[in-house]
Tab-separated table of C-alpha atoms and ligand atoms in Angstrom:
chain	number	residue	atom	x	y	z
K	952	MET	CA	139.371	185.310	76.982
K	953	SER	CA	140.725	188.737	78.029
K	954	ALA	CA	139.602	191.205	80.548
K	955	LEU	CA	140.485	194.745	80.687
K	956	LEU	CA	141.654	195.288	84.329
K	957	LEU	CA	143.675	198.780	84.443
K	958	PRO	CA	144.470	200.968	81.504
K	959	GLY	CA	147.288	199.464	79.495
K	960	VAL	CA	146.913	196.115	81.558
K	961	VAL	CA	145.162	192.978	80.008
K	962	VAL	CA	144.623	190.028	81.740
K	963	VAL	CA	144.829	186.676	79.590
K	964	GLY	CA	143.869	183.206	80.771
K	965	THR	CA	142.719	182.238	84.285
K	966	ARG	CA	143.817	179.974	86.869
K	967	VAL	CA	141.615	178.654	89.512
K	968	GLY	CA	142.185	179.841	93.018
K	969	LEU	CA	144.385	182.933	92.155
K	970	PRO	CA	143.372	186.304	92.878
K	971	VAL	CA	142.785	187.977	89.513
K	972	LEU	CA	143.535	191.432	91.015
K	973	ALA	CA	147.023	190.918	92.470
K	974	MET	CA	148.918	193.681	91.183
K	975	ALA	CA	152.427	193.718	92.700
K	976	THR	CA	154.802	192.973	89.863
K	977	LEU	CA	158.013	191.153	90.602
K	978	ARG	CA	160.741	193.042	89.346
K	979	LEU	CA	163.506	190.616	89.521
K	980	SER	CA	166.197	192.514	87.744
K	981	SER	CA	165.806	195.801	85.980
K	982	SER	CA	169.040	195.027	84.346
K	983	SER	CA	168.333	191.728	82.630
K	984	SER	CA	164.939	192.723	81.885
K	985	SER	CA	163.559	195.126	78.930
K	986	SER	CA	162.965	197.829	81.624
K	987	PHE	CA	166.602	199.232	80.660
K	988	PHE	CA	165.031	200.993	77.606
K	989	ALA	CA	161.637	201.117	78.704
K	990	TYR	CA	161.761	203.212	81.909
K	991	GLN	CA	164.443	205.322	80.877
K	992	GLN	CA	162.211	207.284	78.408
K	993	GLN	CA	161.861	210.382	80.394
K	994	LYS	CA	165.434	210.127	81.812
K	995	VAL	CA	167.325	212.123	78.874
K	996	GLY	CA	169.550	215.112	79.216
K	997	LEU	CA	172.817	213.683	80.462
K	998	THR	CA	174.775	215.267	83.225
K	999	ALA	CA	178.683	215.504	82.307
K	1000	ALA	CA	179.601	212.500	83.988
K	1001	GLN	CA	177.116	210.587	82.221
K	1002	ARG	CA	177.713	211.632	78.743
K	1003	PRO	CA	179.214	208.825	76.488
K	1004	PRO	CA	182.527	209.035	75.221
K	1005	SER	CA	181.600	210.254	71.689
K	1006	SER	CA	181.822	213.535	73.290
K	1007	PHE	CA	185.173	212.820	74.853
K	1008	PRO	CA	188.342	215.003	73.616
K	1009	SER	CA	190.342	212.583	71.782
K	1010	PRO	CA	188.720	209.500	70.641
K	1011	SER	CA	190.818	206.792	70.004
K	1012	PRO	CA	191.570	205.093	66.375
K	1013	PRO	CA	188.326	203.196	65.506
K	1014	LEU	CA	188.522	199.524	66.076
K	1015	VAL	CA	187.366	197.367	63.344
K	1016	VAL	CA	184.109	196.265	64.838
K	1017	CYS	CA	181.833	193.300	64.313
K	1018	SER	CA	179.126	194.073	62.040
K	1019	ILE	CA	178.240	192.267	59.068
K	1020	PRO	CA	178.117	195.272	56.491
K	1021	ASP	CA	181.295	196.400	57.539
K	1022	ARG	CA	182.997	192.908	56.988
K	1023	HIS	CA	183.955	193.823	53.280
K	1024	HIS	CA	186.033	196.815	54.410
K	1025	LEU	CA	188.200	194.623	57.002
K	1026	PRO	CA	191.432	193.319	55.942
K	1027	SER	CA	191.438	190.041	54.285
K	1028	SER	CA	194.744	189.143	55.190
K	1029	PRO	CA	197.218	190.290	58.026
K	1030	SER	CA	199.020	192.719	56.106
K	1031	SER	CA	197.468	195.647	57.895
K	1032	GLY	CA	200.370	195.238	60.123
K	1033	GLU	CA	198.230	193.700	63.237
K	1034	ALA	CA	199.553	190.469	62.977
K	1035	SER	CA	203.130	191.565	63.766
K	1036	SER	CA	201.958	193.757	67.031
K	1037	GLY	CA	200.081	190.396	68.237
K	1038	ARG	CA	196.978	192.663	67.941
K	1039	ILE	CA	194.142	190.491	66.338
K	1040	SER	CA	191.329	192.021	64.577
K	1041	LEU	CA	187.965	191.906	66.000
K	1042	GLY	CA	186.572	192.062	62.825
K	1043	PHE	CA	184.313	189.061	62.538
K	1044	CYS	CA	181.094	187.575	64.079
K	1045	THR	CA	181.187	183.853	64.215
K	1046	ARG	CA	178.361	183.030	61.914
K	1047	GLN	CA	179.075	179.975	60.234
K	1048	SER	CA	175.455	179.274	60.084
K	1049	LEU	CA	174.832	182.386	58.098
K	1050	GLY	CA	177.758	181.545	55.712
K	1051	PHE	CA	179.841	184.703	56.672
K	1052	CYS	CA	183.485	185.186	57.973
K	1053	THR	CA	185.178	182.770	56.294
K	1054	ARG	CA	188.735	184.458	54.987
K	1055	GLN	CA	188.788	186.436	58.011
K	1056	GLN	CA	188.436	183.761	60.592
K	1057	SER	CA	190.586	181.405	58.773
K	1058	TRP	CA	193.433	183.792	59.589
K	1059	ASN	CA	192.072	184.946	62.833
K	1060	ARG	CA	192.505	181.165	63.728
K	1061	LYS	CA	196.016	181.094	62.696
K	1062	LEU	CA	196.938	183.995	64.632
K	1063	ALA	CA	195.512	182.657	67.808
K	1064	VAL	CA	198.935	181.340	68.216
K	1065	VAL	CA	200.408	184.944	68.140
K	1066	ALA	CA	197.955	185.997	70.250
K	1067	ALA	CA	198.356	183.568	73.076
K	1068	ALA	CA	201.174	185.538	74.510
K	1069	ALA	CA	198.707	188.042	75.531
K	1070	SER	CA	195.405	187.525	77.402
K	1071	VAL	CA	193.076	186.332	74.805
K	1072	VAL	CA	189.489	184.860	74.629
K	1073	GLU	CA	187.786	182.879	71.907
K	1074	VAL	CA	184.241	183.735	70.776
K	1075	GLY	CA	182.096	181.485	68.625
K	1076	GLY	CA	181.983	177.971	68.250
K	1077	GLY	CA	181.533	174.823	65.760
K	1078	GLY	CA	184.561	175.640	63.832
K	1079	SER	CA	184.050	179.099	63.290
K	1080	SER	CA	185.872	180.777	66.275
K	1081	SER	CA	187.451	184.411	66.434
K	1082	THR	CA	189.974	185.636	69.034
K	1083	ILE	CA	190.067	188.729	70.867
K	1084	SER	CA	192.871	190.087	72.626
K	1085	ARG	CA	192.583	191.959	76.264
K	1086	GLU	CA	194.408	194.540	74.651
K	1087	GLU	CA	191.693	195.219	71.987
K	1088	VAL	CA	188.915	195.501	74.706
K	1089	VAL	CA	190.428	196.608	78.014
K	1090	ARG	CA	192.614	199.872	77.335
K	1091	GLU	CA	193.170	201.477	80.879
K	1092	ASP	CA	194.994	204.768	79.520
K	1093	ASP	CA	192.339	205.324	76.756
K	1094	PRO	CA	189.577	207.555	78.132
K	1095	THR	CA	187.058	206.396	75.705
K	1096	ASN	CA	187.269	202.896	77.380
K	1097	ASN	CA	185.588	201.645	80.390
K	1098	VAL	CA	185.946	197.925	80.175
K	1099	PRO	CA	187.523	196.302	83.327
K	1100	ASP	CA	189.086	193.304	83.139
K	1101	THR	CA	186.546	191.318	85.164
K	1102	VAL	CA	184.247	191.910	82.212
K	1103	PHE	CA	186.746	191.077	79.577
K	1104	GLY	CA	187.007	187.805	81.412
K	1105	LYS	CA	183.280	186.926	80.616
K	1106	ILE	CA	183.658	187.277	76.769
K	1107	GLY	CA	183.653	184.224	75.189
K	1108	LEU	CA	182.305	182.225	77.771
K	1109	GLN	CA	178.774	181.622	76.169
K	1110	LEU	CA	176.976	180.268	79.145
K	1111	HIS	CA	173.960	179.903	76.752
K	1112	ASN	CA	175.689	177.585	74.711
K	1113	ARG	CA	176.201	175.122	77.238
K	1114	GLU	CA	173.818	172.262	76.945
K	1115	ASN	CA	173.811	171.349	80.692
K	1116	HIS	CA	173.719	174.614	82.001
K	1117	PRO	CA	170.430	176.470	83.103
K	1118	LEU	CA	170.856	179.074	80.554
K	1119	GLY	CA	171.589	176.677	77.672
K	1120	ILE	CA	168.654	174.536	78.808
K	1121	LEU	CA	166.309	177.537	78.812
K	1122	LYS	CA	167.456	178.694	75.317
K	1123	ASN	CA	166.886	175.505	73.941
K	1124	ALA	CA	163.304	175.060	75.490
K	1125	ILE	CA	162.696	178.467	73.777
K	1126	TYR	CA	163.923	176.977	70.615
K	1127	SER	CA	161.895	173.994	70.767
K	1128	TYR	CA	158.647	176.206	71.277
K	1129	PHE	CA	159.461	178.003	68.037
K	1130	ASP	CA	160.439	174.708	66.079
K	1131	GLU	CA	156.874	173.261	67.132
K	1132	THR	CA	155.099	176.037	66.321
K	1133	PHE	CA	156.631	177.151	63.319
K	1134	PRO	CA	158.718	174.012	61.844
K	1135	GLY	CA	161.607	174.953	60.276
K	1136	VAL	CA	161.082	179.010	59.856
K	1137	PHE	CA	163.039	180.458	62.564
K	1138	HIS	CA	166.742	181.123	62.105
K	1139	LYS	CA	168.813	180.676	65.188
K	1140	VAL	CA	171.921	182.582	65.746
K	1141	ASP	CA	173.800	182.186	69.017
K	1142	ASN	CA	177.624	183.114	68.469
K	1143	LEU	CA	177.783	186.424	67.335
K	1144	LEU	CA	180.666	188.685	68.715
K	1145	PRO	CA	179.433	190.758	71.648
K	1146	ILE	CA	181.792	193.798	70.336
K	1147	VAL	CA	179.462	196.143	68.263
K	1148	SER	CA	179.417	199.263	66.836
K	1149	VAL	CA	177.585	202.037	68.556
K	1150	LYS	CA	175.632	202.420	65.453
K	1151	ALA	CA	174.533	199.025	65.639
K	1152	ASN	CA	173.873	198.998	69.564
K	1153	PHE	CA	171.884	202.039	69.497
K	1154	ASP	CA	171.357	204.166	66.356
K	1155	ASP	CA	170.124	201.399	63.967
K	1156	VAL	CA	167.431	200.672	66.717
K	1157	LEU	CA	166.404	204.260	66.670
K	1158	THR	CA	167.736	204.998	70.403
K	1159	PRO	CA	167.556	208.717	70.693
K	1160	PRO	CA	170.933	210.537	70.896
K	1161	ASP	CA	170.324	211.758	74.397
K	1162	HIS	CA	168.850	208.375	75.771
K	1163	VAL	CA	170.361	207.419	79.104
K	1164	SER	CA	171.196	204.011	77.862
K	1165	ARG	CA	173.846	205.424	75.790
K	1166	SER	CA	175.652	207.003	78.583
K	1167	TYR	CA	179.142	206.135	79.875
K	1168	ASN	CA	177.901	205.326	83.282
K	1169	ASP	CA	175.490	202.636	81.965
K	1170	THR	CA	177.299	201.039	79.167
K	1171	TYR	CA	180.700	199.552	78.248
K	1172	TYR	CA	182.621	201.422	75.485
K	1173	VAL	CA	185.521	199.673	74.005
K	1174	SER	CA	186.261	202.934	72.218
K	1175	ALA	CA	184.071	206.201	71.151
K	1176	ASP	CA	182.245	204.212	68.549
K	1177	THR	CA	182.510	200.599	69.604
K	1178	VAL	CA	180.704	199.126	72.670
K	1179	LEU	CA	180.007	195.781	74.274
K	1180	ARG	CA	176.412	195.141	73.274
K	1181	CYS	CA	173.973	196.111	75.947
K	1182	HIS	CA	171.080	194.160	74.143
K	1183	THR	CA	170.727	191.562	71.254
K	1184	SER	CA	168.679	194.250	69.818
K	1185	ALA	CA	171.998	195.540	68.367
K	1186	HIS	CA	171.793	192.619	65.874
K	1187	GLN	CA	168.219	193.391	64.342
K	1188	ALA	CA	169.475	195.596	61.626
K	1189	GLU	CA	172.282	193.759	60.416
K	1190	LEU	CA	170.162	190.367	60.313
K	1191	LEU	CA	167.330	192.308	58.533
K	1192	ARG	CA	170.028	193.356	55.775
K	1193	GLN	CA	170.968	189.897	55.261
K	1194	GLY	CA	167.657	189.131	54.194
K	1195	LEU	CA	166.489	187.048	57.195
K	1196	THR	CA	162.757	187.163	57.851
K	1197	HIS	CA	162.050	185.176	61.058
K	1198	PHE	CA	165.242	184.939	63.412
K	1199	LEU	CA	166.306	184.422	66.978
K	1200	VAL	CA	169.487	185.871	68.213
K	1201	THR	CA	170.611	184.730	71.725
K	1202	GLY	CA	173.832	186.254	73.307
K	1203	ASP	CA	175.943	187.739	76.361
K	1204	VAL	CA	175.141	191.320	77.029
K	1205	TYR	CA	176.800	193.849	79.256
K	1206	ARG	CA	175.744	196.493	81.264
K	1207	ARG	CA	177.101	198.888	84.175
K	1208	ASP	CA	174.972	198.270	86.742
K	1209	ALA	CA	174.284	197.903	90.644
K	1210	ILE	CA	175.262	195.019	92.542
K	1211	ASP	CA	172.824	192.588	94.245
K	1212	ALA	CA	171.382	189.057	93.932
K	1213	THR	CA	169.695	189.977	90.277
K	1214	HIS	CA	172.325	192.268	88.912
K	1215	TYR	CA	175.595	191.148	87.210
K	1216	PRO	CA	177.338	193.252	84.560
K	1217	VAL	CA	176.954	190.409	82.022
K	1218	PHE	CA	173.804	188.597	81.408
K	1219	HIS	CA	171.989	186.816	78.336
K	1220	GLN	CA	169.142	187.899	76.391
K	1221	MET	CA	167.178	186.387	73.447
K	1222	GLU	CA	165.843	188.290	70.764
K	1223	GLY	CA	163.235	187.332	68.162
K	1224	LEU	CA	162.027	188.919	65.227
K	1225	ARG	CA	159.262	188.078	62.578
K	1226	LEU	CA	158.380	189.905	59.220
K	1227	PHE	CA	154.834	190.050	57.822
K	1228	THR	CA	154.354	190.686	54.103
K	1229	GLN	CA	151.519	192.667	52.240
K	1230	GLN	CA	150.178	189.319	50.998
K	1231	GLU	CA	150.088	187.928	54.544
K	1232	TRP	CA	147.911	190.647	56.157
K	1233	GLU	CA	145.646	191.221	53.017
K	1234	ALA	CA	144.735	187.368	53.366
K	1235	ALA	CA	144.021	188.025	57.030
K	1236	GLY	CA	141.757	190.787	56.231
K	1237	MET	CA	143.850	193.134	58.517
K	1238	ASP	CA	146.606	196.000	58.159
K	1239	GLY	CA	149.875	195.158	58.486
K	1240	THR	CA	150.472	196.522	62.199
K	1241	ALA	CA	147.325	194.810	63.608
K	1242	LEU	CA	148.337	191.464	61.847
K	1243	ALA	CA	151.812	192.049	63.593
K	1244	ALA	CA	150.428	192.874	66.918
K	1245	GLN	CA	147.903	190.116	67.050
K	1246	GLU	CA	150.504	187.205	66.068
K	1247	LEU	CA	152.958	188.876	68.335
K	1248	LYS	CA	150.506	188.138	71.235
K	1249	LYS	CA	149.480	184.778	70.187
K	1250	THR	CA	153.191	183.604	69.715
K	1251	LEU	CA	154.449	185.153	73.279
K	1252	GLU	CA	151.485	184.105	75.294
K	1253	GLY	CA	152.233	180.414	73.641
K	1254	LEU	CA	155.713	180.816	74.749
K	1255	ALA	CA	155.175	181.846	78.254
K	1256	ARG	CA	152.536	178.943	78.420
K	1257	HIS	CA	155.286	176.463	77.031
K	1258	LEU	CA	158.041	177.732	79.637
K	1259	PHE	CA	155.565	178.416	82.828
K	1260	GLY	CA	152.476	176.408	82.456
K	1261	ASP	CA	148.902	177.605	82.344
K	1262	VAL	CA	149.520	180.880	84.098
K	1263	GLN	CA	147.353	183.995	84.144
K	1264	MET	CA	149.079	186.721	81.982
K	1265	ARG	CA	148.623	190.486	81.410
K	1266	TRP	CA	150.003	192.731	78.537
K	1267	VAL	CA	151.354	196.240	79.605
K	1268	ASP	CA	151.677	199.121	77.531
K	1269	THR	CA	155.177	200.571	77.492
K	1270	TYR	CA	157.788	202.496	75.584
K	1271	PHE	CA	160.705	201.176	73.482
K	1272	PRO	CA	162.659	203.296	71.034
K	1273	PHE	CA	162.251	200.280	68.476
K	1274	THR	CA	158.727	199.446	68.396
K	1275	ASP	CA	155.303	201.122	68.341
K	1276	PRO	CA	153.292	199.702	69.789
K	1277	SER	CA	155.276	198.447	72.612
K	1278	TYR	CA	154.359	196.005	75.336
K	1279	GLU	CA	155.587	194.003	78.304
K	1280	LEU	CA	154.233	190.589	79.012
K	1281	GLU	CA	153.635	189.708	82.681
K	1282	ILE	CA	152.877	186.443	84.152
K	1283	PHE	CA	151.297	185.701	87.652
K	1284	PHE	CA	153.761	183.074	88.987
K	1285	GLN	CA	154.482	182.399	92.477
K	1286	GLY	CA	151.947	184.468	93.839
K	1287	LYS	CA	153.287	187.615	91.971
K	1288	TRP	CA	153.243	189.537	88.802
K	1289	MET	CA	156.491	188.710	86.935
K	1290	GLU	CA	157.638	190.612	83.777
K	1291	VAL	CA	158.683	187.847	81.067
K	1292	LEU	CA	159.775	190.177	78.063
K	1293	GLY	CA	159.689	193.258	76.391
K	1294	CYS	CA	158.231	193.550	72.715
K	1295	GLY	CA	156.363	195.219	70.250
K	1296	VAL	CA	155.622	196.061	66.412
K	1297	THR	CA	158.848	197.100	64.615
K	1298	GLN	CA	159.206	200.578	63.790
K	1299	GLN	CA	158.814	201.077	60.006
K	1300	GLN	CA	161.885	203.304	59.820
K	1301	ILE	CA	163.948	200.310	61.059
K	1302	LEU	CA	162.316	197.958	58.219
K	1303	CYS	CA	162.677	200.566	55.547
K	1304	ASN	CA	166.419	201.531	56.665
K	1305	ASN	CA	167.219	198.026	56.390
K	1306	GLY	CA	165.967	196.702	53.216
K	1307	CYS	CA	162.325	195.778	54.365
K	1308	ALA	CA	160.125	198.409	53.211
K	1309	GLY	CA	156.552	197.243	52.583
K	1310	THR	CA	156.581	194.877	55.562
K	1311	THR	CA	155.633	194.854	58.916
K	1312	ALA	CA	157.116	192.980	61.814
K	1313	TRP	CA	156.929	192.099	65.548
K	1314	ALA	CA	159.988	191.558	67.531
K	1315	PHE	CA	160.751	190.594	71.372
K	1316	GLY	CA	163.534	190.516	73.743
K	1317	LEU	CA	163.964	188.810	76.873
K	1318	GLY	CA	166.739	188.137	79.704
K	1319	LEU	CA	167.362	184.438	80.200
K	1320	GLU	CA	168.718	184.761	83.766
K	1321	ARG	CA	165.738	186.383	85.225
K	1322	LEU	CA	163.464	183.624	83.841
K	1323	ALA	CA	165.931	180.862	84.640
K	1324	MET	CA	166.233	182.199	88.291
K	1325	VAL	CA	162.380	181.460	88.915
K	1326	LEU	CA	162.282	178.539	86.566
K	1327	PHE	CA	165.142	176.876	88.264
K	1328	ASP	CA	164.858	178.203	91.762
K	1329	ILE	CA	168.408	179.872	91.542
K	1330	PRO	CA	168.742	182.397	94.385
K	1331	ASP	CA	171.758	184.432	93.215
K	1332	ILE	CA	172.790	185.429	89.797
K	1333	ARG	CA	176.341	184.713	90.568
K	1334	LEU	CA	175.675	181.305	90.710
K	1335	PHE	CA	175.460	180.957	86.806
K	1336	TRP	CA	179.072	181.659	86.573
K	1337	SER	CA	179.908	179.079	88.958
K	1338	ASN	CA	182.211	176.015	87.976
K	1339	ASP	CA	181.654	174.431	91.109
K	1340	SER	CA	180.149	170.752	90.181
K	1341	ARG	CA	177.889	171.345	93.272
K	1342	PHE	CA	175.951	173.922	90.982
K	1343	THR	CA	176.919	172.443	87.390
K	1344	SER	CA	175.844	168.898	88.304
K	1345	GLN	CA	172.391	169.811	88.955
K	1346	PHE	CA	171.333	170.564	85.722
K	1347	LYS	CA	170.858	168.318	82.541
K	1348	SER	CA	170.019	169.113	78.932
K	1349	GLY	CA	166.199	169.016	78.218
K	1350	GLN	CA	165.134	169.247	81.948
K	1351	LEU	CA	163.723	172.658	82.188
K	1352	GLY	CA	162.592	173.653	85.815
K	1353	THR	CA	164.907	171.109	87.964
K	1354	LYS	CA	164.878	173.074	91.035
K	1355	PHE	CA	168.151	173.975	92.386
K	1356	LYS	CA	169.283	172.575	95.654
K	1357	SER	CA	171.283	174.988	97.809
K	1358	PHE	CA	174.497	173.203	98.643
K	1359	SER	CA	175.646	175.547	101.555
K	1360	LYS	CA	175.139	178.688	102.669
K	1361	TYR	CA	178.118	180.672	103.989
K	1362	PRO	CA	177.892	183.529	106.019
K	1363	PRO	CA	178.003	187.072	104.621
K	1364	CYS	CA	180.202	189.732	106.091
K	1365	TYR	CA	179.056	193.175	106.147
K	1366	LYS	CA	181.603	196.250	105.600
K	1367	ASP	CA	180.587	199.981	105.737
K	1368	ILE	CA	182.237	202.737	103.544
K	1369	SER	CA	181.268	206.378	104.207
K	1370	PHE	CA	182.434	209.200	102.017
K	1371	TRP	CA	181.356	212.790	100.967
K	1372	ILE	CA	180.495	212.468	97.153
K	1373	SER	CA	181.532	214.648	94.372
K	1374	GLU	CA	179.116	215.917	91.414
K	1375	GLU	CA	180.468	213.227	89.223
K	1376	PHE	CA	179.859	210.480	91.697
K	1377	SER	CA	177.756	207.709	90.288
K	1378	GLU	CA	176.768	204.429	92.047
K	1379	ASN	CA	177.789	202.276	88.980
K	1380	ASN	CA	181.350	203.574	89.253
K	1381	LEU	CA	181.467	202.697	92.765
K	1382	CYS	CA	180.143	199.109	92.143
K	1383	GLU	CA	182.646	198.532	89.045
K	1384	ILE	CA	185.638	199.239	91.565
K	1385	VAL	CA	184.209	196.571	94.236
K	1386	ARG	CA	183.541	194.181	91.347
K	1387	GLY	CA	186.922	194.741	90.315
K	1388	ILE	CA	188.478	193.897	93.413
K	1389	ALA	CA	186.291	191.350	94.987
K	1390	GLY	CA	184.759	189.752	91.522
K	1391	ASP	CA	182.105	187.371	92.611
K	1392	LEU	CA	182.984	187.543	96.325
K	1393	VAL	CA	180.871	190.842	96.611
K	1394	GLU	CA	177.033	189.978	96.882
K	1395	GLU	CA	175.500	193.308	97.262
K	1396	VAL	CA	176.287	197.013	97.772
K	1397	VAL	CA	173.510	199.134	99.374
K	1398	LEU	CA	173.096	202.661	100.096
K	1399	ILE	CA	172.542	202.468	103.712
K	1400	ASP	CA	172.777	206.298	104.786
K	1401	GLU	CA	172.856	209.636	103.173
K	1402	PHE	CA	172.575	212.946	104.345
K	1403	THR	CA	173.859	216.579	103.305
K	1404	ASN	CA	175.529	218.899	105.550
K	1405	PRO	CA	173.929	222.508	104.995
K	1406	LYS	CA	176.859	224.438	106.245
K	1407	LYS	CA	179.408	222.589	104.178
K	1408	GLY	CA	176.955	222.057	101.196
K	1409	LYS	CA	178.389	218.469	101.086
K	1410	THR	CA	176.268	215.122	100.697
K	1411	SER	CA	177.594	211.870	102.616
K	1412	HIS	CA	176.976	208.514	101.253
K	1413	CYS	CA	177.190	205.412	103.409
K	1414	TYR	CA	177.229	201.963	101.512
K	1415	ARG	CA	177.291	198.795	103.101
K	1416	ILE	CA	179.167	195.880	101.288
K	1417	ALA	CA	177.987	192.351	101.564
K	1418	TYR	CA	180.912	189.877	100.908
K	1419	ARG	CA	179.838	186.150	100.661
K	1420	SER	CA	181.058	183.354	98.615
K	1421	MET	CA	178.818	180.879	97.199
K	1422	GLU	CA	181.436	178.161	97.636
K	1423	ARG	CA	183.381	178.576	100.838
K	1424	SER	CA	183.873	180.521	104.048
K	1425	LEU	CA	185.750	183.779	103.857
K	1426	THR	CA	188.391	184.539	106.442
K	1427	ASP	CA	188.169	187.965	108.118
K	1428	GLU	CA	191.777	188.493	106.712
K	1429	GLU	CA	190.901	188.355	103.324
K	1430	ILE	CA	187.889	190.368	103.672
K	1431	ASN	CA	189.745	192.963	105.381
K	1432	ALA	CA	192.251	193.023	102.483
K	1433	LEU	CA	189.546	193.426	100.005
K	1434	GLN	CA	187.773	196.392	101.824
K	1435	ALA	CA	191.234	198.026	102.484
K	1436	GLU	CA	191.785	197.863	98.831
K	1437	VAL	CA	188.104	199.085	97.989
K	1438	ARG	CA	188.779	202.248	100.020
K	1439	GLN	CA	192.177	202.874	98.576
K	1440	GLN	CA	190.731	202.779	95.034
K	1441	VAL	CA	187.390	204.424	96.047
K	1442	GLU	CA	189.402	207.400	97.162
K	1443	SER	CA	191.887	207.568	94.355
K	1444	LYS	CA	189.599	206.810	91.241
K	1445	LEU	CA	186.331	208.442	92.360
K	1446	LYS	CA	187.126	212.020	93.481
K	1447	ILE	CA	185.671	211.449	96.702
K	1448	THR	CA	186.567	212.125	100.445
K	1449	LEU	CA	186.509	209.281	102.839
K	1450	ARG	CA	184.865	209.810	106.080
Z	1446	DAH	N1	166.094	195.680	73.718
Z	1446	DAH	C1	165.309	195.546	74.831
Z	1446	DAH	C2	166.019	195.587	76.269
Z	1446	DAH	O1	167.066	195.122	76.389
Z	1446	DAH	C3	164.298	194.373	74.845
Z	1446	DAH	C4	163.508	194.313	73.826
Z	1446	DAH	C5	162.132	194.957	73.901
Z	1446	DAH	C6	163.726	193.938	72.475
Z	1446	DAH	C7	161.236	195.122	72.720
Z	1446	DAH	C8	162.846	194.066	71.536
Z	1446	DAH	C9	161.736	194.587	71.737
Z	1446	DAH	O2	163.183	193.356	70.261
Z	1446	DAH	O3	160.647	194.768	70.771
Z	1446	DAH	O4	165.776	196.372	77.217
């Protein structure tokens, strides 16, 4: 039974003993949630510093990007000259399950030997992996590229494909739900290359040209027309064009962001999409959009119950460029409302542009980390990347919701840095520098003081950086060295004046 609580908020299901009107929503992480696209609806009109590199003076030569329709244009042998330079084409997604990428991948595999001289990562699995060299992704001299080494180092790790990892366990629990509810129907894809075209990441899902998510400040650009995908929605269009009608796509996604316990520049999402035919909505005696919306809610409520038990839920109206109507599903969990996923009825234009005219569809996207953090009681998002056996040994395939037992808590060390900002200053750029120097030793970067000197017309920011290892005690010496390096790089790279 559902009861209307607030405009745009419907509560479904009840739970004895819980107050029905508890409204505070726990936003675990804006970055690993759908709100990245939702909340920024009005934040359009980019400043100079935010503008995406498409407006850069001299775009670099385009890379071959990982996009199915382009595969026919890729060289089918290394004769393009790339091999001799040790440069490996990014060209291919690893989609053995879809039957793609055969010839390209086989020479990519051979070329892995050449590339081994450089820094190389391997993407994919199941005998269909591709290799990517660092030079392809991190190009410090190229102004259209803003990918740091720390982020390149995450490509190919595919935490979601590790059976005993909390993200792999959660992914498989979601798969089980769809397999039990729709046996043999949903196609699963979890090894697509995260390097995609700007077109796939933004245009194909109707992201407006001036939407802030396209900005250089928010997204990692490999070149002017290639990005590290910032959401798994980047694969919707290509999979539709391949004729898939029911699919789940899981992958690592990349966003420039703040630093705290719930934000990390790389996290994982799962996207789902299901098409409906005219026959289906006629048989149901409904119009196509109404059927898609009804099925969407039924399916996702079932998923939330599968993961969280008999929880109270509510639907919140929202905005996404790719859906209309659009919703967020929230559950009342551990005393708070928590966003579980974003979803909606797919825009007709996406379906028509990709060979699916005359159909309707529902789609959803969810952040795996934000759900895994509450399901497994994992207090800090950095832990997902830990290779410490005190972390990894606590989780077993098939055991959703094992509660993480903190193995130790080492003390944090705080260091402040104050400077006069310039117009171009962005907090994400600061965080990028700190992350580049301190890696996973940085726990949080918080603005603790801000004031404007009216005489000088200048604004000062003071940030507090918390350094803490999840695995060991840090020495004063090493923290001082990190902080000195942060001060030096912030001054030289950010056009600020240290105070
Ligand atoms: N791509 C969205 C994000 O990352 C999540 C999302 C929302 C995906 C709604 C969908 C959808 O497919 O229908 O913020």
